[in-house]
Structure formats: C-alpha cells, structure tokens
C-alpha cells in the first residue's frame, strides 16, 4: 500500500483528544501537581518532592481505612456474586414473569445513593424503623439494635444497603449471560444424562464467565469507592469503624484542607484500584483455561 | 440397537391447536429399521428438527406414540432412551478436556472408571481424536468439535440410534466430505441406526440408503436417491431434488393427451388410464435431464423458443418457452445447441402426471 502524503486526517482526532484531556488528563495532572507541594494558601506553596507519599504510605489511619475497605469489598463480592447468580437462575424464562422480575430487579438501581442511605436509616431506626423496632421487640440482642450503637450494627446496615442496592445488577448481568446459552447445550446435557449440578458447573458457569467478569469488576470498583452510604449513615462512625478510604480522603482534603497529602492519597488510591482491576481481569480471563490446544 | 417406530405422530407447539396449519408435524406413521442409514430431507421449517426431537425425547408429541424395538417410550425423557443426538452447532463442555467430554455421558450414568477409560480410548481411536485427548475441547477446530459431539454418543455401549441435526452446517466445505465419510465408516463399523437431518440434497443422497423427503410437516416420499429422482411421488420432491428442479406445466387431460395451452403431450397408457379417474389440478412434470431438445422437427416434437443457454461446465442449461410456458433442459456439453427455434420431445417414460401435487400412478 502507498503511504499517504498528507496526514491531515489526524486533525479529526483532535476534538476527542481535547475532550479527554479536559475530562481526565488535566484534572489528574492537577492532583499530581498538588501531591508534590505543600500548599499554605492561594499562590503560596513549596515543592516537597515525594514527602507526602512517604507520609501517607506510613499513615496508620490510612492503613486502617484500607483494611476496612478490603474487608468491606471482599464481603460485598462474596455475598453479591452467589446471590446474584442464584436470583438469575431462579428467574422465569418466558411469559409475563420475565418483565415483572426485570422491572422489580431494576428498581434499586435507579434510586440515588444518598436516597438509599436515607431509606435504610429510616428502615433501621430503633424508634420508628420497621426493621429496628421489629428486631428490638424480639428482645434477642444484648445491646438493642441501633446503627450508631455498635460497629457491627453499622456494618450490617451498610452491607444490607449495598447488597440491596447492587445485587440486582449482578443478577441482571448473570440473567443476560444465561439467556445467551443456546438451547442445544441443555438438550445435549439431557441426552448425556447430566444432573442439574453438572449443568451448572459445566455449562452455565463457564458460559457466564464473560458477564461475571464484568460484574466482579464493576462491583469491586464501586464498592471500593463507596462514599455516600457510610457518609449518610454515620459519617464514618461509630468511631472510625466505617471510615473507608473515600471518607478519610474527603476528611483530609475538605475538612482539614491538607491538599498535598490528600492528593498523594488520591494517587495511591487510584493505583490500588487499577492494580486490583487488572489482577481480577487477568485471573477471570484465565480461570479454567488450562492448556491451550 | 433398535427398530424405531412412530405411530400416528402429530405435534403442535401451540397449546390448543385448532386446524391442520397449527401442526408442525401433521401425521407421521413410519418405521426405521435397525442399522439403517436414513436421511430426512426438506426445506427449513418443514418439521425435520421437530420430528428428530420427538424421536430423541426432547419433545413429547401432542398425539401418537414412539416405540423402540416394540417398547413404548413416548413418555420417557431423553436420558432414559438409548439415543444420542448431534446438533447443528458443536456442543461441548468448554472447560473439560476432550477425554472428559467423551467420558461425561458414561460418568453421569455411574459407569466404572476402568470401563470409562476403555470406551473413551476406543471411540477416540475410531474418530481420530486420540492425539487431542488431553487438550481442552474449546480450542479445537469445528470439525474436531463435531466429532467430539458424535463421540459422546458413540461411547455409550447401549446406544441404539444416533440422530444428526444438520451436523455439517458449520464445517468448512473441504472438510465436509471427510467428515461425511467418517460417518459412513462409523455406520459400517458399529451398525447403528443413523438418522440424518439436512436441507442439502447432496448430503442426503450421498449419506443415506433411504431418504425421506419432508414437506410442511409430512413425509411425502421415502425411497432410495434414484427412486426420488426418477419417480417423485409429490410435486415438491420433483422440485426440491435435482438441479435445476423438475419442469411443471398445468394441463388438462384428453384421453391419452395432456393439453398445455394448445400443445399436446402424449402420456403413457397406464398414466392416461389412471388420469381419467384422477381429481384436482392437473400438471405434467418432466426432469430437465429427460427433456429432449432437437434442432429440427422430429416425430412427436413441439416447437419452442430458446431464451438463454447457461454453460455449467460439464453440461448446459437451456431455457426455452413453449406455448407460453418456461421450461429448462439439461443438455450434455457436446450436443449441438439450437438457436432461436428448438423442438422439444417429451419421452413417455419420463413424462409424469400430477393431480393436486401428487403423482398419478398405481
């Protein structure tokens, strides 16, 4: 093929390039810029090199928040993935039930985050909430249920909120994956005398791998970035027990106005998420792949 | 091994079928001999796959009964019938190795591991899959995958019949003949009943001893490839088998002459006698191959105009108009081609008469 003499077509990429620059690259670079300076006020800053990074990496409050975050995201994945798959398997495949299920499942997904927080706060309140009053009237708990009373109560409320809000997404993705399996696979399995467990492990699960990869990535990223729910519920308490990374970051940046450390923290946060997404993606892409033919 | 018998089968996918058009299978009453190779041939949507699923048990027919060697299996699920089915697209258990794929139907039935190994190795040998046994099934080519699907049927020692639902659709043309030959080999070696569904007449005619032509939910003719070609019992068979299909001309019968808009075609005496009693819309049919074309008038010939000549390599297709009707003739390459005017002769032996689409004969 002949080489084009004029490469003016490259200019057509320019608008997209400028938009991406403003939406992603420039803000990110601002953060990078902040992270290497100590900022006293407008126009007053001192170059400090990697000092903030060193400080943040050694900050025990950041460590605590990070472990809390891992625990939370891990629990979210462990509960939401199997639950979502189970819901998808139980859903009807034809008739009016399909639309009814899809609409019901989609409902939590269209409610804004902080509204969800409010709904659950009211639902679990010990004085007027259906759940709070209900469980306390049973008189089973040593300390009456109140999400501000004990860290475990706050965690349960947060997890319930998160699972209620996002399991439908996993279920919808899994359902789409299930529907895409050709009928012949089930017919062949019937003729081969496969049990429903065998059908699940050897047909349904492998065929759902693509959508489940997306579900794991989305749920990991989203739960790792969780902010609105703990903020609405207890603002990170009781104590610091629900202070996740983003809550701590916002405290640092907007309440204490430590822009330099907060910027360094943001970048570390960003790298952690990127790293984990990469690991999950690679792991799920290669799981059960074994020897290539 | 089994003799399969279908007794007055009809099937509709609707819950409350009202008239005949609601039925995907109208009335199938038929038997398949043990060890035979059969092809079910017909256009898309004629009910071939439905019929196959009725035999394998994936579908329970709305009416009628299915017998395997005299035993009523109508209500048995597929895993309880000794049947294997190969689908249009290769169905594999992607995460398993080829060995485990082949072993799957046996392990599900609780066969001992030593026996499983023996059977799998045997079948892999027959299907040339031995070198791939340890590989994952997902990475293989389409023809190897289809062999694995077939192998999952063959490993079961109790399997009575193997049903194929257009198994060569996704196979590259140059591998098709190879796989088809493999199927014949397997059939000769294992003496299983094979039922092969296809809409490709070449596939059906080369594969099977007996071809069943299906049309709109009915089996319109059963016969050897030659019978189907020479003696189509239904207009559809004439039209569907052979390339190009049979020529059909609407006519009226006047003693032993079929009148086609002024042209008279002489019928043989048997047909002419039966035609007196036949009812419905009359048509004569003749294969392009059997239609004689002459460059000048001969005894009993009818004048026609040449429209086009297509050179197909080893033969030529001539399109002519006679008394306002278009006809095709298939001529050997070396025959002198008429230009402008041609004379057609309808040999009595090959001139068939159809009443309402069905052949007029004894």
XYZ file of C-alpha atoms in Angstrom:
655
model
C 0.000 0.000 0.000
C 1.144 3.521 -0.757
C 1.832 5.861 2.090
C -0.454 8.862 2.276
C 1.354 12.073 1.546
C -0.995 14.169 3.614
C -1.747 13.171 7.182
C -4.324 15.856 7.814
C -6.825 13.234 8.927
C -5.074 13.187 12.284
C -6.622 16.591 12.990
C -10.017 14.891 13.061
C -8.940 13.115 16.243
C -8.145 16.442 17.852
C -11.634 17.238 19.285
C -11.795 13.869 21.018
C -8.261 14.338 22.281
C -9.073 17.776 23.742
C -12.232 16.493 25.456
C -10.369 13.563 27.003
C -7.587 15.906 28.087
C -10.028 18.157 29.942
C -12.105 15.334 31.377
C -9.330 13.064 32.571
C -5.780 14.053 31.951
C -5.697 17.676 33.154
C -7.560 17.068 36.458
C -5.324 14.076 37.128
C -2.215 16.138 36.474
C -3.518 18.843 38.843
C -3.657 16.198 41.532
C -0.141 15.081 40.661
C 0.949 18.713 40.898
C -0.652 19.127 44.348
C 0.860 15.926 45.634
C 4.403 17.198 45.359
C 3.818 20.574 47.018
C 2.993 21.895 50.433
C 0.193 24.393 49.942
C -0.308 27.110 52.580
C -2.794 29.202 50.687
C -3.531 30.599 47.211
C -0.205 31.252 45.488
C 1.832 30.069 48.458
C 3.317 26.669 48.005
C 6.624 24.886 48.468
C 7.962 21.973 46.463
C 8.354 18.959 48.781
C 9.103 16.092 46.372
C 7.860 12.685 47.499
C 7.453 13.668 51.145
C 3.628 13.410 51.125
C 3.752 9.993 49.534
C 6.116 8.761 52.231
C 3.944 10.252 54.927
C 0.691 8.845 53.558
C 2.134 5.375 52.958
C 3.199 5.320 56.604
C -0.072 6.783 57.932
C -1.733 4.226 60.209
C -5.166 5.801 59.724
C -4.802 5.154 56.006
C -3.765 1.572 56.715
C -6.793 1.041 58.927
C -9.099 2.522 56.325
C -7.523 0.353 53.641
C -8.049 -2.903 55.600
C -11.601 -1.891 56.370
C -12.086 -1.228 52.683
C -10.706 -4.653 51.685
C -12.928 -6.377 54.207
C -15.977 -4.494 53.014
C -15.375 -5.015 49.273
C -14.468 -8.655 49.862
C -17.694 -9.289 51.788
C -19.677 -7.472 49.109
C -18.273 -9.695 46.361
C -18.655 -12.872 48.417
C -22.315 -12.193 49.081
C -23.449 -10.392 45.931
C -21.968 -12.716 43.305
C -23.507 -16.024 44.502
C -26.749 -14.285 45.439
C -26.999 -12.583 42.054
C -26.355 -15.854 40.222
C -28.959 -17.648 42.342
C -31.550 -14.993 41.590
C -30.768 -15.198 37.868
C -31.125 -18.994 37.918
C -34.470 -18.752 39.687
C -35.921 -16.187 37.306
C -38.543 -17.296 34.787
C -37.504 -17.574 31.149
C -40.760 -16.721 29.427
C -44.129 -15.134 29.954
C -45.146 -12.061 31.898
C -42.943 -13.093 34.849
C -39.832 -12.064 32.917
C -40.843 -8.411 32.618
C -42.148 -8.354 36.189
C -38.837 -9.698 37.520
C -36.720 -7.397 35.389
C -38.600 -4.276 36.482
C -38.551 -5.294 40.148
C -34.833 -6.014 39.964
C -34.083 -2.740 38.234
C -35.870 -0.626 40.868
C -32.995 -0.344 43.397
C -30.615 0.513 40.562
C -32.412 3.741 39.672
C -32.508 5.159 43.215
C -29.773 7.731 44.002
C -27.105 6.701 46.505
C -27.916 9.137 49.282
C -31.644 8.404 48.973
C -30.776 4.764 49.579
C -28.830 5.862 52.642
C -31.836 7.754 53.957
C -34.247 4.896 53.208
C -32.112 2.474 55.195
C -31.518 4.852 58.077
C -35.264 5.205 58.495
C -35.833 1.485 57.964
C -33.345 0.525 60.701
C -34.087 3.292 63.212
C -34.741 1.813 66.669
C -37.610 4.209 67.387
C -39.669 4.282 64.172
C -37.943 1.976 61.641
C -39.698 -1.238 60.666
C -36.533 -3.322 60.967
C -35.131 -1.543 64.034
C -38.340 -1.705 66.032
C -39.070 -5.213 64.770
C -35.768 -6.761 65.770
C -35.653 -4.969 69.112
C -39.148 -6.119 70.005
C -37.916 -9.705 69.693
C -35.503 -8.902 72.518
C -32.763 -11.170 71.189
C -29.866 -8.735 71.172
C -27.804 -7.800 74.202
C -27.477 -4.217 73.024
C -30.657 -3.042 71.265
C -30.188 -2.561 67.530
C -29.076 0.943 66.588
C -26.567 1.514 63.815
C -24.803 4.196 65.837
C -24.517 1.984 68.917
C -22.134 -0.772 67.852
C -19.691 -1.024 64.924
C -21.148 -4.421 63.961
C -24.631 -2.879 63.638
C -23.290 -0.125 61.426
C -21.527 -2.708 59.251
C -24.617 -4.896 58.970
C -26.708 -1.916 57.950
C -24.126 -0.808 55.391
C -23.756 -4.277 53.900
C -27.516 -4.753 53.715
C -27.810 -1.414 51.953
C -25.055 -2.219 49.490
C -26.389 -5.714 48.781
C -29.942 -4.494 48.354
C -28.765 -1.763 46.022
C -26.367 -3.697 43.794
C -27.188 -7.433 43.801
C -29.822 -6.734 41.111
C -27.031 -5.568 38.802
C -25.202 -8.868 39.226
C -28.479 -10.750 38.771
C -29.324 -8.876 35.573
C -25.882 -9.489 34.105
C -25.997 -13.173 35.053
C -29.510 -13.457 33.614
C -28.334 -11.969 30.313
C -25.475 -14.487 30.291
C -27.848 -17.391 30.962
C -30.261 -16.372 28.233
C -27.422 -16.319 25.710
C -26.752 -20.060 26.127
C -28.162 -21.908 23.099
C -30.918 -24.424 23.816
C -28.836 -27.200 22.225
C -26.480 -27.199 25.243
C -29.322 -28.083 27.584
C -30.642 -30.654 25.143
C -27.233 -32.298 24.799
C -26.816 -32.304 28.584
C -30.204 -34.003 28.942
C -29.231 -36.695 26.476
C -25.874 -37.104 28.242
C -27.783 -37.615 31.483
C -26.209 -34.644 33.283
C -27.531 -33.626 36.708
C -28.559 -30.016 37.352
C -25.301 -29.515 39.292
C -23.309 -30.738 36.315
C -25.300 -28.439 34.037
C -24.497 -25.521 36.326
C -20.781 -26.255 36.647
C -20.023 -27.380 33.112
C -22.418 -25.311 31.024
C -23.942 -22.348 32.795
C -20.997 -21.148 34.852
C -18.419 -21.363 32.027
C -20.821 -19.664 29.624
C -21.451 -16.854 32.117
C -17.763 -16.146 32.603
C -17.747 -13.040 30.415
C -20.633 -11.290 32.146
C -19.488 -12.395 35.595
C -16.058 -10.875 34.936
C -17.751 -7.575 34.217
C -19.926 -7.964 37.316
C -16.917 -8.625 39.571
C -15.001 -5.667 38.165
C -17.941 -3.278 38.463
C -18.838 -4.381 41.969
C -15.219 -4.294 43.128
C -14.606 -0.800 41.786
C -17.912 0.598 43.005
C -17.695 -0.888 46.486
C -14.083 0.218 46.776
C -15.182 3.773 46.031
C -18.151 3.725 48.421
C -18.812 7.119 49.953
C -22.427 8.265 50.062
C -23.850 5.392 52.112
C -21.452 5.472 55.128
C -21.467 9.258 54.951
C -25.256 9.365 55.143
C -25.439 6.624 57.781
C -22.864 7.627 60.413
C -20.332 9.848 58.648
C -17.718 7.133 59.188
C -18.607 6.137 62.736
C -19.178 4.862 65.292
C -15.617 5.937 65.993
C -13.750 5.328 62.794
C -15.242 1.866 62.212
C -16.904 2.728 58.901
C -14.309 5.236 57.745
C -13.462 3.828 54.338
C -10.830 5.233 52.040
C -13.025 7.811 50.355
C -14.454 9.059 53.662
C -10.969 9.505 55.044
C -9.860 11.217 51.846
C -12.698 13.729 51.961
C -11.969 14.444 55.634
C -8.350 15.072 54.763
C -8.994 17.240 51.729
C -12.023 19.334 52.609
C -12.196 19.344 56.387
C -8.528 19.589 57.302
C -7.611 21.206 53.946
C -4.398 19.151 53.673
C -4.355 19.323 49.891
C -0.861 17.910 49.426
C -1.317 14.730 51.497
C -4.862 14.316 50.125
C -3.518 14.479 46.554
C -0.834 11.913 47.336
C -3.508 9.744 48.967
C -5.745 10.066 45.863
C -2.993 8.818 43.622
C -2.242 5.863 45.889
C -5.975 5.083 45.999
C -6.152 5.242 42.202
C -3.176 2.888 41.771
C -4.658 0.342 44.211
C -7.946 0.184 42.290
C -6.189 -0.056 38.952
C -3.974 -2.831 40.253
C -6.843 -4.889 41.611
C -8.940 -4.493 38.484
C -6.009 -5.732 36.461
C -5.491 -8.722 38.737
C -9.188 -9.676 38.709
C -9.429 -9.262 34.969
C -6.415 -11.456 34.303
C -7.480 -14.064 36.837
C -11.029 -14.372 35.491
C -9.869 -14.346 31.908
C -7.587 -17.292 32.524
C -9.544 -19.283 35.091
C -10.139 -22.847 33.964
C -8.492 -22.152 30.659
C -5.774 -24.737 31.228
C -3.729 -25.992 28.334
C -4.366 -24.353 25.018
C -4.927 -26.585 22.030
C -29.687 -51.443 18.649
C -33.245 -50.662 17.975
C -36.022 -50.620 15.493
C -37.779 -47.276 15.828
C -41.440 -46.972 15.112
C -43.570 -43.853 15.031
C -47.249 -44.493 15.444
C -49.599 -41.750 14.188
C -47.369 -38.953 15.464
C -48.569 -35.368 15.278
C -47.136 -32.392 17.065
C -48.134 -28.802 17.570
C -46.188 -26.179 19.502
C -49.452 -24.459 20.401
C -51.407 -25.417 23.481
C -54.742 -25.648 21.714
C -54.147 -26.373 18.040
C -57.261 -25.659 16.005
C -56.766 -26.697 12.420
C -54.134 -28.527 10.446
C -51.942 -25.479 9.857
C -51.243 -25.264 13.624
C -49.370 -28.558 13.493
C -45.620 -28.648 12.899
C -45.920 -32.368 12.282
C -49.173 -33.428 10.682
C -49.235 -37.195 10.603
C -46.119 -39.307 10.708
C -46.574 -43.040 10.655
C -43.330 -44.673 9.909
C -40.669 -47.144 10.952
C -36.883 -47.043 10.916
C -35.107 -50.374 10.601
C -32.316 -51.323 12.952
C -28.939 -50.449 11.486
C -30.237 -48.346 8.600
C -28.852 -45.029 7.456
C -31.663 -42.609 6.863
C -31.767 -39.011 5.767
C -34.588 -36.630 6.489
C -34.538 -34.067 3.726
C -36.624 -30.962 3.448
C -36.592 -27.164 3.383
C -36.166 -25.066 6.536
C -39.267 -25.098 8.689
C -40.758 -28.307 7.310
C -40.651 -30.094 10.675
C -37.425 -32.094 10.352
C -35.949 -30.957 13.646
C -39.305 -31.355 15.397
C -39.510 -34.934 14.198
C -35.947 -35.597 15.346
C -36.695 -34.171 18.801
C -39.780 -36.372 19.048
C -37.630 -39.412 18.347
C -34.942 -38.411 20.856
C -37.477 -37.467 23.524
C -36.637 -33.767 23.769
C -40.234 -33.203 22.719
C -43.286 -35.177 23.714
C -45.617 -35.340 20.711
C -49.156 -33.941 21.019
C -50.504 -37.141 19.522
C -49.260 -40.622 18.781
C -46.691 -42.981 20.256
C -42.997 -43.767 19.787
C -41.717 -47.342 20.036
C -38.138 -48.551 20.381
C -37.947 -52.235 19.463
C -41.580 -52.616 20.397
C -41.308 -50.812 23.739
C -43.416 -47.688 24.179
C -41.026 -44.848 25.077
C -43.340 -41.897 24.330
C -43.218 -40.592 27.895
C -39.566 -41.386 28.644
C -37.118 -38.463 28.902
C -34.127 -38.419 26.529
C -31.632 -39.719 29.121
C -33.770 -42.840 29.600
C -33.861 -43.585 25.885
C -30.776 -45.098 24.335
C -30.276 -42.320 21.923
C -27.564 -39.844 21.012
C -28.017 -36.597 19.161
C -25.540 -34.392 17.337
C -26.640 -30.804 16.886
C -26.168 -28.210 14.188
C -23.533 -26.391 16.221
C -20.934 -28.379 18.132
C -21.999 -28.709 21.754
C -19.043 -29.117 24.071
C -18.304 -28.757 27.724
C -15.770 -25.964 27.226
C -13.911 -26.292 30.491
C -13.287 -30.028 30.111
C -10.604 -31.866 28.193
C -11.560 -33.943 25.187
C -11.212 -37.074 27.304
C -13.571 -35.764 29.974
C -16.017 -34.610 27.333
C -16.183 -38.112 25.912
C -16.354 -39.654 29.380
C -19.138 -37.325 30.563
C -22.195 -39.377 29.467
C -20.667 -42.525 30.983
C -19.695 -40.912 34.286
C -23.189 -39.427 34.600
C -24.532 -42.953 34.372
C -22.184 -44.215 37.045
C -20.068 -46.407 34.792
C -16.870 -47.696 36.426
C -13.756 -45.625 35.705
C -11.801 -48.507 34.124
C -14.666 -49.158 31.714
C -14.975 -45.417 31.003
C -11.307 -45.275 30.056
C -11.579 -48.289 27.787
C -14.619 -46.968 25.947
C -13.242 -43.449 25.541
C -9.953 -44.700 24.129
C -11.815 -46.965 21.697
C -14.080 -44.216 20.448
C -11.232 -41.701 20.239
C -9.385 -44.165 18.051
C -12.340 -44.586 15.692
C -12.825 -40.830 15.373
C -9.088 -39.971 15.117
C -9.282 -37.965 18.326
C -6.525 -39.810 20.216
C -3.888 -37.062 19.828
C -6.275 -34.461 21.292
C -7.492 -36.396 24.339
C -5.576 -34.283 26.850
C -6.334 -30.963 25.164
C -9.132 -28.687 26.133
C -12.114 -29.138 23.855
C -12.773 -25.411 23.489
C -9.646 -24.711 21.452
C -10.226 -27.282 18.696
C -11.422 -26.708 15.134
C -15.118 -27.040 14.257
C -14.772 -30.457 12.643
C -12.944 -31.913 15.653
C -15.599 -30.409 17.932
C -18.350 -32.008 15.905
C -16.501 -35.340 16.149
C -16.460 -34.951 19.929
C -20.223 -34.359 19.921
C -20.587 -37.532 17.897
C -18.146 -39.343 20.181
C -20.247 -38.548 23.231
C -22.985 -40.545 21.547
C -20.768 -43.425 20.494
C -19.148 -44.073 23.892
C -22.352 -45.415 25.332
C -22.395 -49.113 24.599
C -26.174 -49.218 24.872
C -26.827 -46.503 22.295
C -29.465 -47.565 19.808
C -29.517 -44.760 17.312
C -27.697 -41.543 16.581
C -29.635 -38.570 15.363
C -27.920 -35.814 13.425
C -29.444 -32.367 13.091
C -27.659 -30.743 10.152
C -24.276 -31.545 11.689
C -22.149 -30.206 8.847
C -23.537 -26.661 8.756
C -20.518 -25.061 10.421
C -17.869 -27.268 8.814
C -15.610 -25.912 6.077
C -16.547 -27.294 2.648
C -13.252 -29.122 2.162
C -13.704 -30.967 5.472
C -17.340 -31.876 4.846
C -16.643 -34.841 2.614
C -14.066 -36.086 5.090
C -16.489 -35.968 7.995
C -19.281 -37.466 5.931
C -17.018 -40.372 5.026
C -16.150 -40.779 8.715
C -19.871 -41.039 9.482
C -20.310 -43.759 6.868
C -17.313 -45.584 8.301
C -18.745 -45.390 11.809
C -22.049 -46.641 10.500
C -20.461 -49.618 8.751
C -18.344 -50.439 11.786
C -20.904 -50.077 14.554
C -24.113 -50.957 12.714
C -26.074 -48.237 14.457
C -29.261 -46.727 13.188
C -28.427 -43.264 11.896
C -30.981 -40.595 11.176
C -29.579 -37.577 9.465
C -31.483 -34.317 9.064
C -30.444 -31.960 6.328
C -31.730 -29.494 3.792
C -28.822 -30.246 1.483
C -29.842 -32.835 -1.083
C -26.267 -33.761 -1.962
C -25.574 -34.581 1.673
C -28.759 -36.615 1.987
C -28.308 -38.511 -1.243
C -24.685 -39.456 -0.607
C -25.141 -40.370 3.039
C -28.290 -42.416 3.229
C -29.677 -45.678 1.924
C -33.162 -44.319 2.354
C -34.128 -40.678 2.014
C -37.330 -39.330 3.483
C -38.455 -36.085 1.965
C -40.458 -33.888 4.297
C -42.705 -31.065 3.263
C -44.954 -28.993 5.520
C -44.987 -31.458 8.397
C -45.442 -34.594 6.342
C -43.162 -37.222 4.871
C -44.083 -37.000 1.209
C -41.814 -39.740 -0.100
C -39.437 -42.391 1.162
C -37.047 -44.002 -1.223
C -33.558 -44.519 -2.489
C -31.941 -41.477 -4.083
C -32.622 -42.980 -7.506
C -36.312 -43.512 -6.821
C -36.655 -39.945 -5.623
C -35.043 -38.681 -8.764
C -36.810 -40.847 -11.297
C -40.184 -41.242 -9.703
C -41.061 -38.283 -7.494
C -44.337 -39.067 -5.764
C -45.016 -35.455 -4.951
C -44.549 -32.250 -6.907
C -42.348 -30.974 -4.076
C -39.934 -33.894 -4.415
C -39.595 -33.210 -8.125
C -38.975 -29.569 -7.474
C -36.632 -29.986 -4.474
C -34.436 -32.826 -5.714
C -32.241 -32.329 -8.745
C -30.728 -29.151 -10.024
C -32.493 -27.480 -11.649
C -35.763 -28.965 -10.356
C -38.476 -30.626 -12.398
C -40.427 -28.653 -15.009
C -44.142 -28.399 -14.262
C -46.836 -27.421 -16.748
C -50.511 -27.008 -15.916
C -52.584 -29.117 -18.282
C -55.889 -30.770 -18.976
C -56.075 -34.447 -19.880
C -57.933 -35.511 -23.000
C -57.831 -39.357 -23.330
C -54.070 -40.031 -23.599
C -53.025 -36.480 -24.423
C -52.162 -33.770 -21.912
C -53.079 -30.392 -23.354
C -50.881 -27.488 -22.309
C -52.303 -24.291 -23.817
C -52.599 -25.717 -27.300
C -49.618 -28.041 -27.204
C -50.442 -31.728 -26.865
C -48.157 -34.083 -24.968
C -48.703 -37.821 -25.248
C -48.876 -39.745 -21.963
C -48.142 -43.397 -21.489
C -51.190 -45.679 -21.442
C -51.085 -46.542 -17.736
C -50.991 -42.926 -16.654
C -53.651 -41.999 -19.198
C -55.977 -44.701 -17.856
C -55.477 -43.596 -14.241
C -55.827 -39.942 -15.221
C -59.464 -40.500 -16.177
C -60.296 -41.068 -12.512
C -57.900 -38.502 -11.031
C -59.315 -35.350 -9.494
C -57.948 -31.849 -8.932
C -55.452 -29.590 -10.611
C -53.528 -31.479 -13.274
C -49.895 -30.811 -14.098
C -47.314 -32.661 -16.068
C -43.742 -32.788 -14.850
C -40.501 -33.701 -16.534
C -36.898 -33.560 -15.370
C -34.671 -31.112 -17.310
C -32.358 -34.053 -17.918
C -35.097 -36.098 -19.595
C -36.478 -33.388 -21.835
C -35.202 -33.961 -25.367
C -34.165 -30.909 -27.393
C -33.763 -31.095 -31.160
C -32.550 -28.520 -33.644
C -35.185 -29.513 -36.197
C -38.636 -31.010 -36.112
C -38.766 -34.731 -35.330
C -41.732 -37.058 -34.843
C -43.857 -36.007 -31.878
C -41.866 -32.883 -31.174
C -43.254 -29.491 -30.218
C -41.848 -26.132 -31.281
C -40.296 -23.839 -28.688
C -38.219 -20.660 -28.498
C -34.758 -20.597 -26.960
C -34.368 -17.914 -24.318
C -30.977 -18.474 -22.713
C -28.181 -21.007 -22.587
C -26.121 -21.308 -19.404
C -22.846 -23.139 -19.564
C -22.349 -25.052 -16.310
C -19.094 -26.704 -17.299
C -19.860 -30.353 -17.850
C -23.391 -29.625 -19.033
C -25.532 -26.797 -20.347
C -28.865 -25.498 -19.068
C -31.173 -24.399 -21.823
C -34.179 -22.228 -21.011
C -36.972 -22.346 -23.602
C -40.560 -21.151 -23.878
C -43.202 -23.451 -25.225
C -46.822 -22.345 -25.625
C -46.162 -19.519 -23.180
C -44.538 -21.765 -20.520
C -40.905 -21.654 -19.472
C -39.018 -24.948 -19.366
C -35.464 -25.930 -18.561
C -33.484 -28.660 -20.229
C -30.159 -30.072 -19.180
C -28.032 -30.991 -22.165
C -24.644 -32.632 -22.394
C -21.861 -30.248 -23.356
C -21.146 -31.816 -26.693
C -24.711 -31.627 -28.034
C -25.326 -29.037 -30.783
C -27.262 -26.192 -29.280
C -30.343 -24.914 -31.077
C -30.509 -21.160 -31.559
C -33.768 -19.268 -31.843
C -36.027 -22.239 -32.625
C -35.960 -25.619 -30.904
C -38.124 -28.726 -30.956
C -38.928 -30.470 -27.704
C -39.855 -34.097 -27.262
C -41.376 -35.451 -24.045
C -40.370 -39.133 -23.717
C -43.432 -41.023 -22.410
C -41.434 -42.830 -19.765
C -40.283 -39.634 -18.094
C -43.409 -37.565 -18.511
C -45.195 -37.673 -15.178
C -48.680 -36.529 -14.398
C -49.536 -34.894 -11.052
C -53.008 -34.301 -9.673
C -53.100 -31.729 -6.866
C -49.365 -32.141 -6.419
C -49.417 -35.923 -6.100
C -48.151 -38.321 -8.725
C -50.800 -40.146 -10.725
C -49.720 -43.791 -10.626
C -50.726 -47.151 -9.242
